[in-house]
């Protein structure tokens, strides 16, 4: 009886926090399949916004599962009132206010050795049980964790395209982040993460630690895209060129920014992007 009352009160607490009536949230959860749809979208370059293509010119696509209507509104409220209130390590830049792929690159400025890798199928690889265990580890009650999991996962996975997914993925990966942070702190390595892009850099050669870094990720049941795994000094970091004393936009971005000026373009996305890089360049710290 006490457990049943606690469960009911926890649900009321959740609904009060996100500003929705319990009956409305219950209806959404009971009919969750009606609040998602399947969509094929083109993969876009994170920097230019242009469609990515394979070597033969075929445009790259992916399947996403956006939420709609009441569920989308509930998820936005969960994101704003619960998820964004949970503190994250400074090394995380994706889905964090006032941070970006640009701020992610800056900490690696001036480092001779750079190691980058990518988490393959990051969202689909995050299961509802991983999400539930994450909420429990963050000291949410089992009932609250259960409701939050039901409202942020679909078909046993984290749906790409939902307002909460990036924030939930950051929380799920936290335990791995902390292991990587500890290893990097012990070996004078700088580590940052931008959603599924992991970057490591140092003034000292740390090739002997690459397998250990990858094993930390793999042992926590995440997948590595070995095609996007590189250990070299002159690579770009999340689309940004990183030098000894500054970060910079790639030349093809600067060329397009100059073209906007030359053609007196009304909108100047490339120019604005180059300006944002310069602003981050002049700031201290990560952002």
Coordinates of C-alpha atoms in Angstrom, one line a residue:
X1 CA 0.0 0.0 0.0
X2 CA 2.8 2.4 0.9
X3 CA 4.7 1.4 -2.2
X4 CA 1.6 2.1 -4.4
X5 CA 1.2 5.5 -2.8
X6 CA 4.8 6.3 -3.3
X7 CA 4.6 5.4 -6.9
X8 CA 1.5 7.6 -7.4
X9 CA 3.2 10.5 -5.6
X10 CA 6.4 10.1 -7.7
X11 CA 4.3 10.3 -10.9
X12 CA 2.5 13.4 -9.6
X13 CA 5.9 15.0 -8.7
X14 CA 7.2 14.3 -12.3
X15 CA 4.0 15.8 -13.9
X16 CA 4.2 18.9 -11.6
X17 CA 7.9 19.3 -12.6
X18 CA 7.2 19.2 -16.3
X19 CA 3.9 21.1 -16.1
X20 CA 1.5 18.4 -17.5
X21 CA -1.6 16.8 -16.0
X22 CA -1.0 13.2 -14.9
X23 CA -4.0 12.0 -17.0
X24 CA -2.5 13.5 -20.1
X25 CA 1.0 12.0 -19.5
X26 CA -0.6 8.6 -18.8
X27 CA -2.5 8.7 -22.1
X28 CA 0.7 9.6 -24.0
X29 CA 2.6 6.7 -22.4
X30 CA -0.2 4.2 -23.1
X31 CA -0.3 5.2 -26.7
X32 CA 3.4 6.0 -27.2
X33 CA 3.6 4.5 -30.7
X34 CA 1.2 7.2 -32.0
X35 CA 3.6 9.9 -31.0
X36 CA 6.6 8.9 -33.2
X37 CA 7.1 8.7 -36.9
X38 CA 9.8 7.3 -39.1
X39 CA 11.6 9.8 -41.4
X40 CA 14.5 9.5 -43.9
X41 CA 16.7 12.5 -43.8
X42 CA 19.8 13.5 -45.6
X43 CA 23.0 13.5 -43.6
X44 CA 24.4 17.1 -43.5
X45 CA 27.9 18.3 -43.0
X46 CA 28.1 19.6 -39.4
X47 CA 29.9 22.7 -40.6
X48 CA 28.5 23.7 -44.0
X49 CA 25.0 22.3 -43.7
X50 CA 25.5 20.7 -47.2
X51 CA 24.4 17.1 -47.9
X52 CA 27.1 14.5 -47.5
X53 CA 27.8 12.2 -50.3
X54 CA 29.6 8.9 -50.9
X55 CA 32.6 8.8 -53.4
X56 CA 30.2 7.9 -56.2
X57 CA 28.1 11.0 -55.6
X58 CA 25.2 9.2 -53.9
X59 CA 23.8 11.3 -51.1
X60 CA 24.0 9.8 -47.6
X61 CA 20.8 9.3 -45.7
X62 CA 19.7 8.0 -42.3
X63 CA 16.4 7.0 -40.6
X64 CA 15.3 9.0 -37.7
X65 CA 12.4 8.8 -35.3
X66 CA 11.1 12.3 -34.3
X67 CA 8.4 12.7 -31.7
X68 CA 5.3 14.7 -32.3
X69 CA 2.4 16.5 -30.6
X70 CA 2.0 16.0 -26.9
X71 CA 5.0 13.8 -26.5
X72 CA 7.3 16.3 -28.2
X73 CA 6.0 19.0 -25.8
X74 CA 6.5 16.7 -22.8
X75 CA 10.0 15.9 -23.9
X76 CA 10.9 19.5 -24.4
X77 CA 9.8 20.2 -20.8
X78 CA 11.7 17.2 -19.5
X79 CA 14.8 18.5 -21.3
X80 CA 14.4 22.0 -19.9
X81 CA 13.2 21.2 -16.4
X82 CA 15.1 18.0 -15.6
X83 CA 17.9 17.0 -18.0
X84 CA 19.6 20.4 -18.4
X85 CA 19.6 20.8 -14.6
X86 CA 22.0 17.9 -14.2
X87 CA 25.6 19.1 -14.2
X88 CA 28.0 17.7 -16.8
X89 CA 31.8 17.7 -16.9
X90 CA 33.4 20.6 -18.7
X91 CA 34.7 18.2 -21.4
X92 CA 31.3 17.7 -22.9
X93 CA 30.4 20.1 -25.7
X94 CA 27.5 18.6 -27.6
X95 CA 24.0 19.6 -26.6
X96 CA 25.3 22.0 -24.0
X97 CA 24.3 25.6 -24.0
X98 CA 26.9 28.1 -25.2
X99 CA 29.1 25.2 -26.4
X100 CA 29.6 23.8 -29.9
X101 CA 31.9 22.0 -32.3
X102 CA 34.1 25.1 -32.1
X103 CA 34.5 25.1 -28.3
X104 CA 35.1 21.4 -28.6
X105 CA 38.2 22.0 -30.8
X106 CA 39.8 24.8 -28.8
X107 CA 41.2 22.8 -25.9
X108 CA 43.3 20.9 -28.4
X109 CA 45.1 24.0 -29.7
X110 CA 48.9 23.7 -29.6
X111 CA 48.9 19.9 -29.0
X112 CA 51.3 17.9 -31.1
X113 CA 49.5 14.5 -30.9
X114 CA 45.8 14.1 -31.6
X115 CA 43.6 11.1 -31.5
X116 CA 40.0 11.2 -32.7
X117 CA 37.3 8.5 -32.8
X118 CA 33.6 8.2 -33.4
X119 CA 30.9 6.3 -31.6
X120 CA 29.1 4.2 -34.2
X121 CA 25.3 4.1 -34.1
X122 CA 25.4 6.1 -30.9
X123 CA 21.7 6.7 -30.3
X124 CA 20.4 3.3 -31.5
X125 CA 23.0 1.6 -29.4
X126 CA 21.6 3.2 -26.2
X127 CA 18.9 0.8 -24.9
X128 CA 16.0 1.6 -22.6
X129 CA 17.7 -0.4 -19.8
X130 CA 20.8 1.7 -20.1
X131 CA 18.7 4.8 -19.8
X132 CA 16.8 3.4 -16.8
X133 CA 20.1 2.4 -15.0
X134 CA 21.5 5.9 -15.8
X135 CA 18.5 7.7 -14.1
X136 CA 18.9 5.4 -11.1
X137 CA 22.6 6.2 -10.9
X138 CA 21.7 9.9 -10.8
X139 CA 19.6 9.2 -7.7
X140 CA 16.1 9.3 -9.3
X141 CA 13.8 6.8 -7.6
X142 CA 13.0 3.6 -9.5
X143 CA 9.5 4.9 -10.3
X144 CA 10.7 8.3 -11.5
X145 CA 13.4 6.5 -13.5
X146 CA 10.8 4.2 -15.1
X147 CA 8.6 7.1 -16.2
X148 CA 11.5 9.1 -17.5
X149 CA 12.7 6.1 -19.5
X150 CA 9.2 5.5 -21.0
X151 CA 9.0 9.1 -22.0
X152 CA 12.4 9.3 -23.7
X153 CA 12.9 5.9 -25.3
X154 CA 11.0 4.1 -28.0
X155 CA 11.1 0.5 -29.1
X156 CA 13.8 -0.2 -26.5
X157 CA 16.1 2.4 -27.9
X158 CA 17.0 6.1 -27.8
X159 CA 15.1 7.7 -30.7
X160 CA 17.2 10.0 -32.9
X161 CA 15.2 13.1 -33.5
X162 CA 13.5 13.5 -30.1
X163 CA 14.2 16.7 -28.1
X164 CA 15.6 14.7 -25.2
X165 CA 17.9 12.3 -27.0
X166 CA 21.1 14.3 -27.0
X167 CA 20.8 15.1 -23.4
X168 CA 19.9 11.6 -22.4
X169 CA 22.9 10.3 -24.5
X170 CA 25.2 12.6 -22.6
X171 CA 24.0 11.2 -19.3
X172 CA 24.2 7.6 -20.4
X173 CA 27.8 8.1 -21.5
X174 CA 28.8 9.9 -18.3
X175 CA 30.2 6.8 -16.6
X176 CA 32.5 6.3 -19.7
X177 CA 33.4 10.0 -19.7
X178 CA 34.6 9.8 -16.1
X179 CA 36.8 6.8 -16.9
X180 CA 38.3 8.5 -19.8
X181 CA 38.8 11.8 -17.8
X182 CA 40.6 9.8 -15.1
X183 CA 42.9 8.1 -17.6
X184 CA 43.6 11.4 -19.4
X185 CA 44.3 13.3 -16.2
X186 CA 46.8 10.6 -15.1
X187 CA 48.6 10.9 -18.5
X188 CA 48.5 14.6 -19.2
X189 CA 46.0 14.2 -22.1
X190 CA 43.3 16.6 -23.0
X191 CA 39.9 15.0 -23.7
X192 CA 36.7 16.4 -25.1
X193 CA 33.5 15.0 -26.5
X194 CA 31.0 16.5 -29.0
X195 CA 28.0 14.1 -29.0
X196 CA 29.6 11.0 -30.6
X197 CA 32.9 12.5 -31.5
X198 CA 35.7 11.8 -29.0
X199 CA 39.0 13.8 -29.2
X200 CA 42.2 13.3 -27.3
X201 CA 45.4 15.4 -27.5
X202 CA 48.7 15.9 -25.8
X203 CA 52.2 17.3 -26.2
X204 CA 53.5 13.8 -25.6
X205 CA 53.1 10.8 -27.8
X206 CA 50.4 8.6 -26.2
X207 CA 50.1 5.9 -28.9
X208 CA 50.7 3.2 -26.2
X209 CA 47.4 4.3 -24.6
X210 CA 45.1 4.1 -27.6
X211 CA 44.0 0.5 -27.0
X212 CA 43.3 1.3 -23.4
X213 CA 41.2 4.3 -24.4
X214 CA 39.2 2.2 -26.9
X215 CA 38.8 -0.6 -24.5
X216 CA 37.1 1.7 -22.0
X217 CA 34.6 2.7 -24.6
X218 CA 34.0 -0.9 -25.8
X219 CA 33.7 -2.4 -22.3
X220 CA 30.8 0.0 -21.6
X221 CA 29.0 -1.5 -24.6
X222 CA 29.5 1.3 -27.1
X223 CA 30.7 0.7 -30.7
X224 CA 33.7 2.4 -32.4
X225 CA 33.8 3.5 -36.0
X226 CA 37.3 2.5 -36.9
X227 CA 37.0 4.2 -40.2
X228 CA 36.8 7.5 -38.3
X229 CA 39.5 6.6 -35.8
X230 CA 42.8 8.5 -36.5
X231 CA 46.0 9.2 -34.6
X232 CA 47.8 12.1 -36.4
X233 CA 48.9 15.6 -35.6
X234 CA 47.5 17.6 -38.5
X235 CA 43.9 16.5 -38.5
X236 CA 40.9 18.8 -38.0
X237 CA 38.8 18.5 -34.8
X238 CA 35.0 18.5 -35.3
X239 CA 35.5 20.4 -38.5
X240 CA 37.9 23.0 -37.1
X241 CA 41.6 23.4 -38.0
X242 CA 43.7 23.4 -34.8
X243 CA 47.1 25.2 -34.8
X244 CA 49.7 26.1 -32.2
X245 CA 48.2 29.5 -31.2
X246 CA 44.8 29.5 -32.7
X247 CA 41.9 27.5 -34.2
X248 CA 40.5 28.4 -37.7
X249 CA 37.9 27.5 -40.2
X250 CA 39.0 25.2 -43.1
X251 CA 39.9 27.1 -46.3
X252 CA 36.8 26.1 -48.2
X253 CA 34.7 27.6 -45.5
X254 CA 36.6 30.9 -45.6
X255 CA 36.4 30.9 -49.4
X256 CA 32.6 30.7 -49.2
X257 CA 32.5 33.4 -46.5
X258 CA 34.5 35.7 -48.8
X259 CA 32.1 34.9 -51.7
X260 CA 29.2 36.0 -49.5
X261 CA 31.0 39.4 -49.1
X262 CA 31.9 39.6 -52.8
X263 CA 28.3 38.9 -53.9
X264 CA 26.9 41.2 -51.2
X265 CA 24.7 38.3 -49.9
X266 CA 21.9 39.2 -47.6
X267 CA 22.4 36.1 -45.5
X268 CA 26.0 35.2 -44.5
X269 CA 26.0 31.8 -42.7
X270 CA 29.6 31.1 -43.6
X271 CA 30.8 34.5 -42.6
X272 CA 28.9 34.2 -39.3
X273 CA 30.5 30.8 -38.7
X274 CA 34.0 32.2 -39.3
X275 CA 33.2 35.1 -36.9
X276 CA 32.0 32.6 -34.2
X277 CA 35.3 30.8 -34.5
X278 CA 37.2 34.0 -34.1
X279 CA 35.2 34.9 -31.0
X280 CA 35.9 31.5 -29.4
X281 CA 39.6 32.0 -30.4
X282 CA 39.7 35.2 -28.3
X283 CA 38.0 33.7 -25.2
X284 CA 39.7 32.0 -22.3
X285 CA 38.8 28.4 -21.4
X286 CA 36.6 26.1 -23.3
X287 CA 33.9 28.4 -24.6

